[in-house]
Amino acid sequence: MAEEALIVIDLQNDFCPGGALAVAGGDEIVPLVNDLIRRSEHVILTQDWHPAGHSSFASSHPGKQAFETIEMPYGPQTLWPDHCIQGSLGSDFHSGLAWTKAELVIRKGFRNAIDSYSAFFENDHSTQTGLAGYLKERGIDTVTLVGLATDFCVAFSALDAVKQGFRTTVRLDACRGIDLNGSVEAMLKRMHEAGVTLEDHSAD
């Protein structure tokens, strides 16, 4: 039987209502994610983990506002409000998340000069997090992704998972999106075209 892993993306306080970069309804998925965790043999979490003054923060670029886009050496970069600063309450996992079953926590975005959406690569698409090697060494070839946000960290993780040779599913009912200028629809299309299986069990 194929070995499968559940990858829970960035279910942290700053991405939930009341947080610095809140995703609408971000906390609504916690019970469903917990149910999936209970039913999964292998669970991996990602954690956005920025140093203060990170280059992706609008506050690091005088005169720039959050959600503007700038050019970085690795390409276009959306500027964000300060969020998920290492060791802050905002960087903690949501208090309702049953995270203790996790076999691995992948921290990303800790390099000051580069942002990181994907669980597999930094935003230069070449600096690896080590997750692909970990999964392959464990004999895991199939992944299901849930968490925040659909159109950024979940989608980029799913696209990279496919590129790395994993059978990849995104459970849309266990995700929520930011939706900047239609980014959810655009990323759903990209994921579908790349071969990601998109499932939504909310009507079940």
XYZ file of N, CA and C in Angstrom:
612
model
N 0.843 -1.202 0.000
C 0.000 0.000 0.000
C 0.879 1.253 0.000
N 0.436 2.239 -0.781
C 1.185 3.504 -0.843
C 1.199 4.166 0.525
N 2.340 4.720 0.880
C 2.437 5.461 2.139
C 1.986 6.898 1.897
N 1.105 7.371 2.759
C 0.540 8.712 2.596
C 0.867 9.586 3.803
N 0.990 10.879 3.551
C 1.192 11.836 4.641
C 0.207 12.994 4.487
N -0.252 13.480 5.629
C -1.052 14.700 5.691
C -0.103 15.853 6.014
N -0.123 16.888 5.187
C 0.714 18.068 5.429
C -0.204 19.237 5.773
N -0.084 19.718 7.001
C -0.920 20.827 7.495
C -0.106 22.113 7.355
N -0.596 23.022 6.513
C 0.150 24.223 6.157
C -0.236 25.407 7.047
N 0.696 25.900 7.827
C 0.631 27.225 8.470
C -0.663 27.515 9.222
N -1.133 26.539 10.015
C -2.344 26.807 10.799
C -1.932 27.513 12.088
N -1.543 28.782 11.917
C -0.946 29.589 12.983
C -1.842 30.770 13.334
N -1.634 31.304 14.544
C -2.508 32.372 15.045
C -2.561 33.578 14.122
N -1.429 33.971 13.543
C -1.430 35.187 12.725
C -2.236 35.043 11.444
N -2.522 33.804 11.009
C -3.329 33.594 9.811
C -4.792 33.339 10.144
N -5.140 33.338 11.432
C -6.519 33.131 11.864
C -7.134 34.467 12.287
N -8.463 34.565 12.317
C -9.108 35.818 12.699
C -8.506 36.398 13.983
N -8.210 37.699 13.930
C -7.547 38.371 15.037
C -6.046 38.431 14.868
N -5.507 37.700 13.907
C -4.068 37.675 13.670
C -3.619 38.780 12.726
N -2.315 38.906 12.578
C -1.726 40.002 11.804
C -2.000 39.881 10.307
N -2.200 38.661 9.820
C -2.477 38.434 8.393
C -3.614 37.420 8.309
N -4.752 37.836 8.873
C -5.869 36.912 9.074
C -6.494 36.495 7.749
N -6.712 35.198 7.614
C -7.443 34.635 6.485
C -8.888 34.451 6.958
N -9.837 35.007 6.208
C -11.247 34.920 6.619
C -11.644 33.461 6.822
N -12.185 33.163 7.990
C -12.624 31.807 8.298
C -11.487 30.836 8.541
N -10.275 31.338 8.745
C -9.120 30.461 8.910
C -9.250 29.487 10.063
N -9.953 29.916 11.120
C -10.091 29.030 12.290
C -11.209 27.999 12.109
N -12.072 28.204 11.097
C -13.206 27.292 10.890
C -12.752 25.890 10.498
N -11.554 25.793 9.919
C -11.108 24.490 9.412
C -10.481 23.613 10.497
N -10.233 24.175 11.685
C -9.493 23.433 12.718
C -10.151 22.094 13.067
N -11.470 22.023 13.316
C -12.061 20.715 13.659
C -11.883 19.681 12.546
N -12.049 20.105 11.290
C -11.886 19.174 10.167
C -10.431 18.733 10.041
N -9.499 19.668 10.179
C -8.074 19.313 10.122
C -7.730 18.332 11.240
N -8.256 18.580 12.431
C -8.010 17.662 13.553
C -8.532 16.256 13.251
N -9.695 16.182 12.593
C -10.263 14.887 12.219
C -9.349 14.178 11.220
N -8.824 14.930 10.257
C -7.901 14.347 9.272
C -6.602 13.898 9.939
N -6.124 14.695 10.910
C -4.917 14.309 11.657
C -5.142 12.976 12.367
N -6.299 12.842 13.005
C -6.606 11.605 13.738
C -6.586 10.392 12.816
N -7.001 10.607 11.555
C -7.133 9.488 10.622
C -5.887 9.276 9.765
N -4.847 10.061 9.987
C -3.630 9.967 9.165
C -2.509 9.314 9.954
N -1.803 8.417 9.299
C -0.690 7.732 9.965
C 0.516 8.660 10.084
N 0.738 9.458 9.042
C 1.894 10.368 9.022
C 1.396 11.805 8.912
N 1.821 12.652 9.836
C 1.389 14.057 9.860
C 2.622 14.952 9.903
N 2.641 15.936 9.012
C 3.723 16.921 8.966
C 3.097 18.309 9.012
N 3.692 19.199 9.775
C 3.209 20.576 9.861
C 4.244 21.518 9.260
N 3.759 22.617 8.664
C 4.676 23.714 8.331
C 4.351 24.898 9.223
N 5.386 25.693 9.462
C 5.261 26.847 10.363
C 6.025 28.024 9.748
N 5.277 29.073 9.394
C 5.909 30.305 8.936
C 6.726 30.854 10.107
N 7.985 31.255 9.866
C 8.903 31.502 10.985
C 9.880 32.604 10.582
N 9.363 33.852 10.612
C 10.135 34.983 10.094
C 10.942 35.682 11.185
N 12.184 36.059 10.876
C 12.880 36.977 11.776
C 12.222 38.359 11.703
N 12.326 39.135 12.775
C 11.824 40.515 12.745
C 12.525 41.261 11.621
N 11.778 42.148 10.943
C 12.375 42.919 9.858
C 12.572 42.128 8.583
N 11.824 41.040 8.414
C 11.977 40.188 7.224
C 11.732 40.990 5.940
N 12.435 40.609 4.873
C 12.374 41.371 3.615
C 11.004 41.324 2.938
N 10.144 40.387 3.337
C 8.803 40.325 2.742
C 7.798 41.213 3.480
N 8.225 41.858 4.568
C 7.324 42.731 5.326
C 7.296 44.114 4.684
N 6.096 44.660 4.493
C 5.976 46.010 3.948
C 6.737 47.015 4.815
N 6.774 46.766 6.123
C 7.441 47.692 7.051
C 8.945 47.772 6.812
N 9.503 46.801 6.071
C 10.942 46.816 5.759
C 11.256 47.647 4.517
N 10.212 48.188 3.872
C 10.391 48.943 2.625
C 9.697 50.295 2.760
N 10.437 51.349 3.144
C 9.820 52.660 3.367
C 8.979 53.102 2.173
N 7.781 53.588 2.479
C 6.885 54.085 1.439
C 6.024 53.019 0.796
N 6.247 51.760 1.142
C 5.454 50.670 0.563
C 4.349 50.240 1.532
N 3.258 49.775 0.959
C 2.115 49.315 1.749
C 1.975 47.798 1.648
N 1.357 47.215 2.658
C 1.066 45.785 2.611
C 0.232 45.463 1.373
N 0.506 44.332 0.766
C -0.163 43.775 -0.409
C 0.272 44.422 -1.725
N 1.204 45.389 -1.668
C 1.854 45.844 -2.901
C 2.853 44.771 -3.327
N 3.246 44.817 -4.598
C 4.234 43.864 -5.116
C 5.506 44.607 -5.482
N 6.641 44.043 -5.120
C 7.935 44.606 -5.507
C 8.751 43.520 -6.203
N 9.809 43.935 -6.880
C 10.719 42.974 -7.504
C 11.857 42.666 -6.539
N 12.073 41.391 -6.298
C 13.200 40.923 -5.501
C 14.144 40.178 -6.448
N 15.368 39.889 -6.014
C 16.295 39.166 -6.896
C 15.723 37.853 -7.433
N 14.787 37.248 -6.693
C 14.203 35.962 -7.106
C 12.874 36.136 -7.824
N 12.438 37.400 -8.071
C 11.187 37.625 -8.796
C 10.224 38.496 -8.016
N 8.957 38.573 -8.481
C 7.973 39.423 -7.810
C 7.687 38.925 -6.397
N 7.505 39.863 -5.472
C 7.241 39.515 -4.076
C 6.096 40.383 -3.557
N 5.020 39.736 -3.098
C 3.953 40.464 -2.407
C 4.482 40.880 -1.039
N 4.228 42.127 -0.678
C 4.631 42.606 0.657
C 3.489 42.351 1.640
N 3.855 41.888 2.822
C 2.858 41.474 3.810
C 2.967 42.326 5.075
N 1.892 42.379 5.868
C 2.035 42.926 7.219
C 3.026 42.049 7.997
N 3.694 42.628 8.998
C 4.579 41.822 9.857
C 3.758 40.667 10.445
N 4.247 39.435 10.287
C 3.481 38.287 10.776
C 4.417 37.122 11.082
N 3.939 36.228 11.938
C 4.647 34.980 12.283
C 6.115 35.237 12.611
N 6.347 36.236 13.471
C 7.718 36.540 13.896
C 8.152 35.469 14.902
N 9.361 34.976 14.696
C 9.880 33.841 15.468
C 9.631 34.008 16.970
N 8.962 33.024 17.561
C 8.734 33.020 19.001
C 7.563 33.840 19.479
N 6.888 34.539 18.547
C 5.747 35.372 18.948
C 4.497 34.513 19.096
N 3.508 35.070 19.784
C 2.224 34.380 19.918
C 1.614 34.140 18.544
N 1.806 35.092 17.644
C 1.258 34.956 16.291
C 1.847 33.799 15.523
N 3.085 33.417 15.857
C 3.722 32.312 15.134
C 3.311 30.945 15.683
N 2.665 30.936 16.856
C 2.241 29.661 17.458
C 1.141 29.010 16.621
N 1.086 27.692 16.679
C -0.042 26.994 16.061
C -1.337 27.384 16.777
N -2.438 27.385 16.020
C -3.745 27.675 16.600
C -3.955 26.775 17.825
N -4.454 27.367 18.891
C -4.529 26.637 20.167
C -5.438 25.418 20.089
N -6.360 25.400 19.135
C -7.254 24.252 18.999
C -6.700 23.139 18.130
N -5.548 23.366 17.502
C -4.993 22.382 16.574
C -4.376 21.203 17.336
N -4.769 19.995 16.948
C -4.233 18.780 17.587
C -2.899 18.428 16.925
N -1.894 19.227 17.211
C -0.629 19.153 16.477
C 0.346 18.126 17.038
N 0.061 17.554 18.212
C 1.081 16.740 18.892
C 1.443 15.475 18.122
N 0.600 15.040 17.190
C 0.868 13.821 16.422
C 1.910 14.064 15.325
N 2.251 15.303 15.069
C 3.161 15.627 13.960
C 4.514 14.950 14.144
N 4.992 14.324 13.073
C 6.313 13.691 13.086
C 7.408 14.688 12.737
N 7.021 15.775 12.071
C 8.003 16.755 11.596
C 7.332 18.114 11.497
N 8.042 19.153 11.915
C 7.603 20.535 11.684
C 8.641 21.192 10.787
N 8.199 21.613 9.617
C 9.081 22.319 8.682
C 8.881 23.815 8.892
N 9.943 24.486 9.338
C 9.868 25.945 9.480
C 10.373 26.590 8.196
N 9.679 27.636 7.759
C 10.035 28.277 6.493
C 9.952 29.789 6.632
N 10.674 30.478 5.757
C 10.691 31.934 5.808
C 11.657 32.484 6.827
N 12.591 31.642 7.317
C 13.521 32.114 8.357
C 14.759 32.778 7.775
N 14.950 32.692 6.450
C 16.055 33.417 5.809
C 15.591 34.837 5.530
N 16.307 35.808 6.044
C 15.810 37.181 6.024
C 15.588 37.732 4.618
N 16.400 37.311 3.650
C 16.371 37.941 2.327
C 15.412 37.279 1.347
N 14.744 36.213 1.782
C 13.866 35.507 0.840
C 12.630 34.984 1.565
N 11.477 35.134 0.896
C 10.243 34.616 1.479
C 10.095 33.150 1.085
N 9.170 32.476 1.735
C 8.978 31.052 1.475
C 7.505 30.717 1.632
N 6.845 30.403 0.525
C 5.446 29.970 0.583
C 5.354 28.450 0.660
N 6.149 27.784 -0.173
C 6.039 26.342 -0.337
C 6.675 25.586 0.824
N 6.107 24.419 1.120
C 6.701 23.529 2.126
C 7.980 22.873 1.610
N 8.220 22.959 0.293
C 9.344 22.259 -0.324
C 10.503 23.171 -0.727
N 10.192 24.407 -1.149
C 11.218 25.325 -1.639
C 10.970 26.738 -1.138
N 12.055 27.484 -0.963
C 11.923 28.926 -0.770
C 11.426 29.542 -2.082
N 11.136 30.841 -2.070
C 10.542 31.465 -3.254
C 11.496 31.630 -4.433
N 12.780 31.282 -4.250
C 13.669 31.260 -5.421
C 13.499 29.951 -6.202
N 12.677 29.042 -5.673
C 12.371 27.752 -6.311
C 13.593 26.851 -6.449
N 14.672 27.172 -5.743
C 15.851 26.297 -5.794
C 16.370 25.924 -4.401
N 16.156 26.794 -3.391
C 16.593 26.472 -2.027
C 15.585 25.525 -1.391
N 16.010 24.291 -1.130
C 15.088 23.270 -0.640
C 14.943 23.319 0.883
N 13.751 22.939 1.350
C 13.515 22.844 2.799
C 13.951 21.487 3.351
N 14.127 20.511 2.475
C 14.458 19.146 2.911
C 13.263 18.232 3.037
N 12.044 18.777 2.838
C 10.842 17.960 3.032
C 10.760 16.828 2.008
N 11.083 17.102 0.746
C 10.977 16.051 -0.281
C 11.881 14.876 0.065
N 13.102 15.159 0.480
C 14.032 14.097 0.854
C 13.538 13.306 2.054
N 12.985 14.013 3.029
C 12.443 13.351 4.229
C 11.334 12.373 3.841
N 10.391 12.847 3.029
C 9.262 12.002 2.635
C 9.744 10.778 1.860
N 10.664 11.024 0.917
C 11.146 9.913 0.082
C 11.911 8.887 0.924
N 12.707 9.361 1.866
C 13.427 8.429 2.741
C 12.474 7.606 3.597
N 11.331 8.185 3.919
C 10.329 7.465 4.727
C 9.446 6.565 3.863
N 9.639 6.599 2.537
C 8.821 5.772 1.643
C 7.440 6.330 1.387
N 7.260 7.618 1.641
C 5.962 8.267 1.430
C 5.921 8.838 0.009
N 4.871 8.457 -0.753
C 4.787 8.915 -2.140
C 3.499 9.666 -2.456
N 2.645 9.819 -1.455
C 1.337 10.437 -1.643
C 1.110 11.435 -0.517
N 0.685 12.653 -0.870
C 0.466 13.680 0.157
C -0.893 14.340 -0.031
N -1.493 14.692 1.091
C -2.713 15.507 1.107
C -2.397 16.787 1.859
N -2.751 17.920 1.256
C -2.450 19.214 1.871
C -3.720 19.894 2.339
N -3.632 20.501 3.532
C -4.721 21.286 4.110
C -4.097 22.511 4.779
N -4.905 23.526 5.089
C -4.390 24.647 5.867
C -4.573 25.990 5.196
N -3.620 26.891 5.464
C -3.736 28.292 5.072
C -2.473 28.750 4.335
N -2.618 29.534 3.342
C -3.838 29.914 2.673
C -3.880 29.194 1.320
N -5.100 28.881 0.878
C -5.298 28.104 -0.345
C -4.450 28.612 -1.501
N -4.462 29.944 -1.691
C -3.899 30.541 -2.905
C -2.427 30.920 -2.773
N -1.849 30.706 -1.599
C -0.422 31.008 -1.443
C 0.317 29.761 -0.950
N 0.450 29.586 0.339
C 1.325 28.519 0.842
C 0.811 27.118 0.511
N -0.504 26.913 0.517
C -1.039 25.595 0.156
C -0.794 25.321 -1.324
N -1.152 26.289 -2.181
C -1.032 26.077 -3.626
C 0.417 25.883 -4.055
N 1.318 26.724 -3.568
C 2.720 26.592 -3.959
C 3.310 25.276 -3.450
N 2.889 24.838 -2.273
C 3.331 23.547 -1.752
C 2.830 22.406 -2.645
N 1.569 22.500 -3.068
C 0.981 21.447 -3.909
C 1.675 21.380 -5.267
N 1.928 22.539 -5.868
C 2.607 22.567 -7.172
C 4.004 21.956 -7.066
N 4.717 22.285 -5.991
C 6.062 21.729 -5.800
C 6.011 20.236 -5.487
N 4.990 19.798 -4.765
C 4.861 18.375 -4.450
C 4.738 17.554 -5.729
N 3.911 18.033 -6.661
C 3.755 17.349 -7.948
C 5.083 17.316 -8.695
N 5.766 18.461 -8.710
C 7.063 18.522 -9.403
C 8.072 17.553 -8.800
N 7.953 17.313 -7.509
C 8.875 16.408 -6.824
C 8.441 14.949 -6.932
N 7.357 14.697 -7.669
C 6.956 13.331 -7.957
C 5.956 12.717 -7.001
N 5.343 13.534 -6.144
C 4.350 13.002 -5.197
C 2.943 13.068 -5.786
N 2.156 12.017 -5.538
C 0.723 12.102 -5.837
C 0.129 13.073 -4.823
N -0.551 14.094 -5.310
C -0.882 15.244 -4.454
C -2.358 15.581 -4.515
N -2.956 15.695 -3.341
C -4.358 16.105 -3.212
C -4.428 17.327 -2.305
N -5.281 18.288 -2.649
C -5.604 19.403 -1.756
C -7.070 19.266 -1.355
N -7.311 19.211 -0.053
C -8.679 19.175 0.472
C -9.153 20.610 0.653
N -9.904 21.092 -0.330
C -10.300 22.507 -0.343
C -11.206 22.866 0.831
N -11.991 21.897 1.318
C -12.871 22.182 2.451
C -12.083 22.346 3.744
N -10.807 21.927 3.737
C -9.937 22.088 4.906
C -8.869 23.150 4.655
N -9.198 24.078 3.750
C -8.322 25.235 3.445
C -9.184 26.500 3.433
N -8.535 27.628 3.572
C -9.180 28.914 3.339
C -8.175 29.806 2.611
N -8.693 30.721 1.754
C -7.812 31.540 0.926
C -7.804 33.001 1.309
N -6.757 33.702 0.859
C -6.662 35.160 1.049
C -7.419 35.863 -0.070
N -7.225 35.421 -1.300
C -7.874 35.941 -2.512
C -7.523 37.393 -2.800
N -6.270 37.607 -3.230
C -5.823 38.915 -3.702
C -6.050 38.991 -5.201
N -6.962 39.863 -5.629
C -7.205 40.078 -7.063
C -7.470 38.769 -7.816
N -8.332 37.935 -7.245
C -8.693 36.689 -7.923
C -7.663 35.588 -7.811
N -6.785 35.668 -6.802
C -5.686 34.702 -6.706
C -6.166 33.284 -6.405
N -7.311 33.135 -5.710
C -7.789 31.777 -5.420
C -8.133 31.055 -6.715
N -8.946 31.689 -7.564
C -9.353 31.056 -8.821
C -8.137 30.766 -9.707
N -7.208 31.718 -9.758
C -6.013 31.542 -10.591
C -5.183 30.350 -10.123
N -5.027 30.216 -8.804
C -4.199 29.134 -8.282
C -4.917 27.779 -8.344
N -6.242 27.775 -8.212
C -6.983 26.524 -8.405
C -6.771 26.008 -9.821
N -6.797 26.936 -10.791
C -6.570 26.564 -12.193
C -5.154 26.014 -12.379
N -4.165 26.695 -11.802
C -2.777 26.226 -11.925
C -2.598 24.848 -11.304
N -3.202 24.640 -10.138
C -3.071 23.338 -9.477
C -3.714 22.241 -10.318
N -4.921 22.507 -10.811
C -5.632 21.518 -11.627
C -4.809 21.152 -12.863
N -4.273 22.171 -13.544
C -3.502 21.929 -14.765
C -2.206 21.179 -14.478
N -1.664 21.332 -13.259
C -0.403 20.672 -12.902
C -0.611 19.218 -12.473
N -1.890 18.822 -12.310
C -2.160 17.441 -11.925
C -2.456 17.240 -10.453
N -2.695 18.333 -9.724
C -3.108 18.217 -8.320
C -4.581 17.797 -8.281
N -4.905 16.813 -7.450
C -6.309 16.426 -7.245
C -6.936 17.393 -6.253
N -8.008 18.058 -6.667
C -8.702 19.018 -5.803
C -9.993 18.379 -5.315
N -10.109 18.215 -3.999
C -11.299 17.586 -3.414
C -11.993 18.556 -2.474
N -13.309 18.500 -2.476
C -14.092 19.323 -1.553
C -15.221 18.455 -1.018
N -15.129 18.116 0.258
C -16.122 17.240 0.878
C -17.135 18.026 1.714
N -17.197 19.349 1.502
C -18.046 20.173 2.373
C -19.530 19.835 2.198
N -19.896 19.261 1.055
C -21.311 18.917 0.835
C -21.641 17.524 1.363
N -20.628 16.786 1.805
C -20.868 15.402 2.267
C -21.726 15.385 3.539
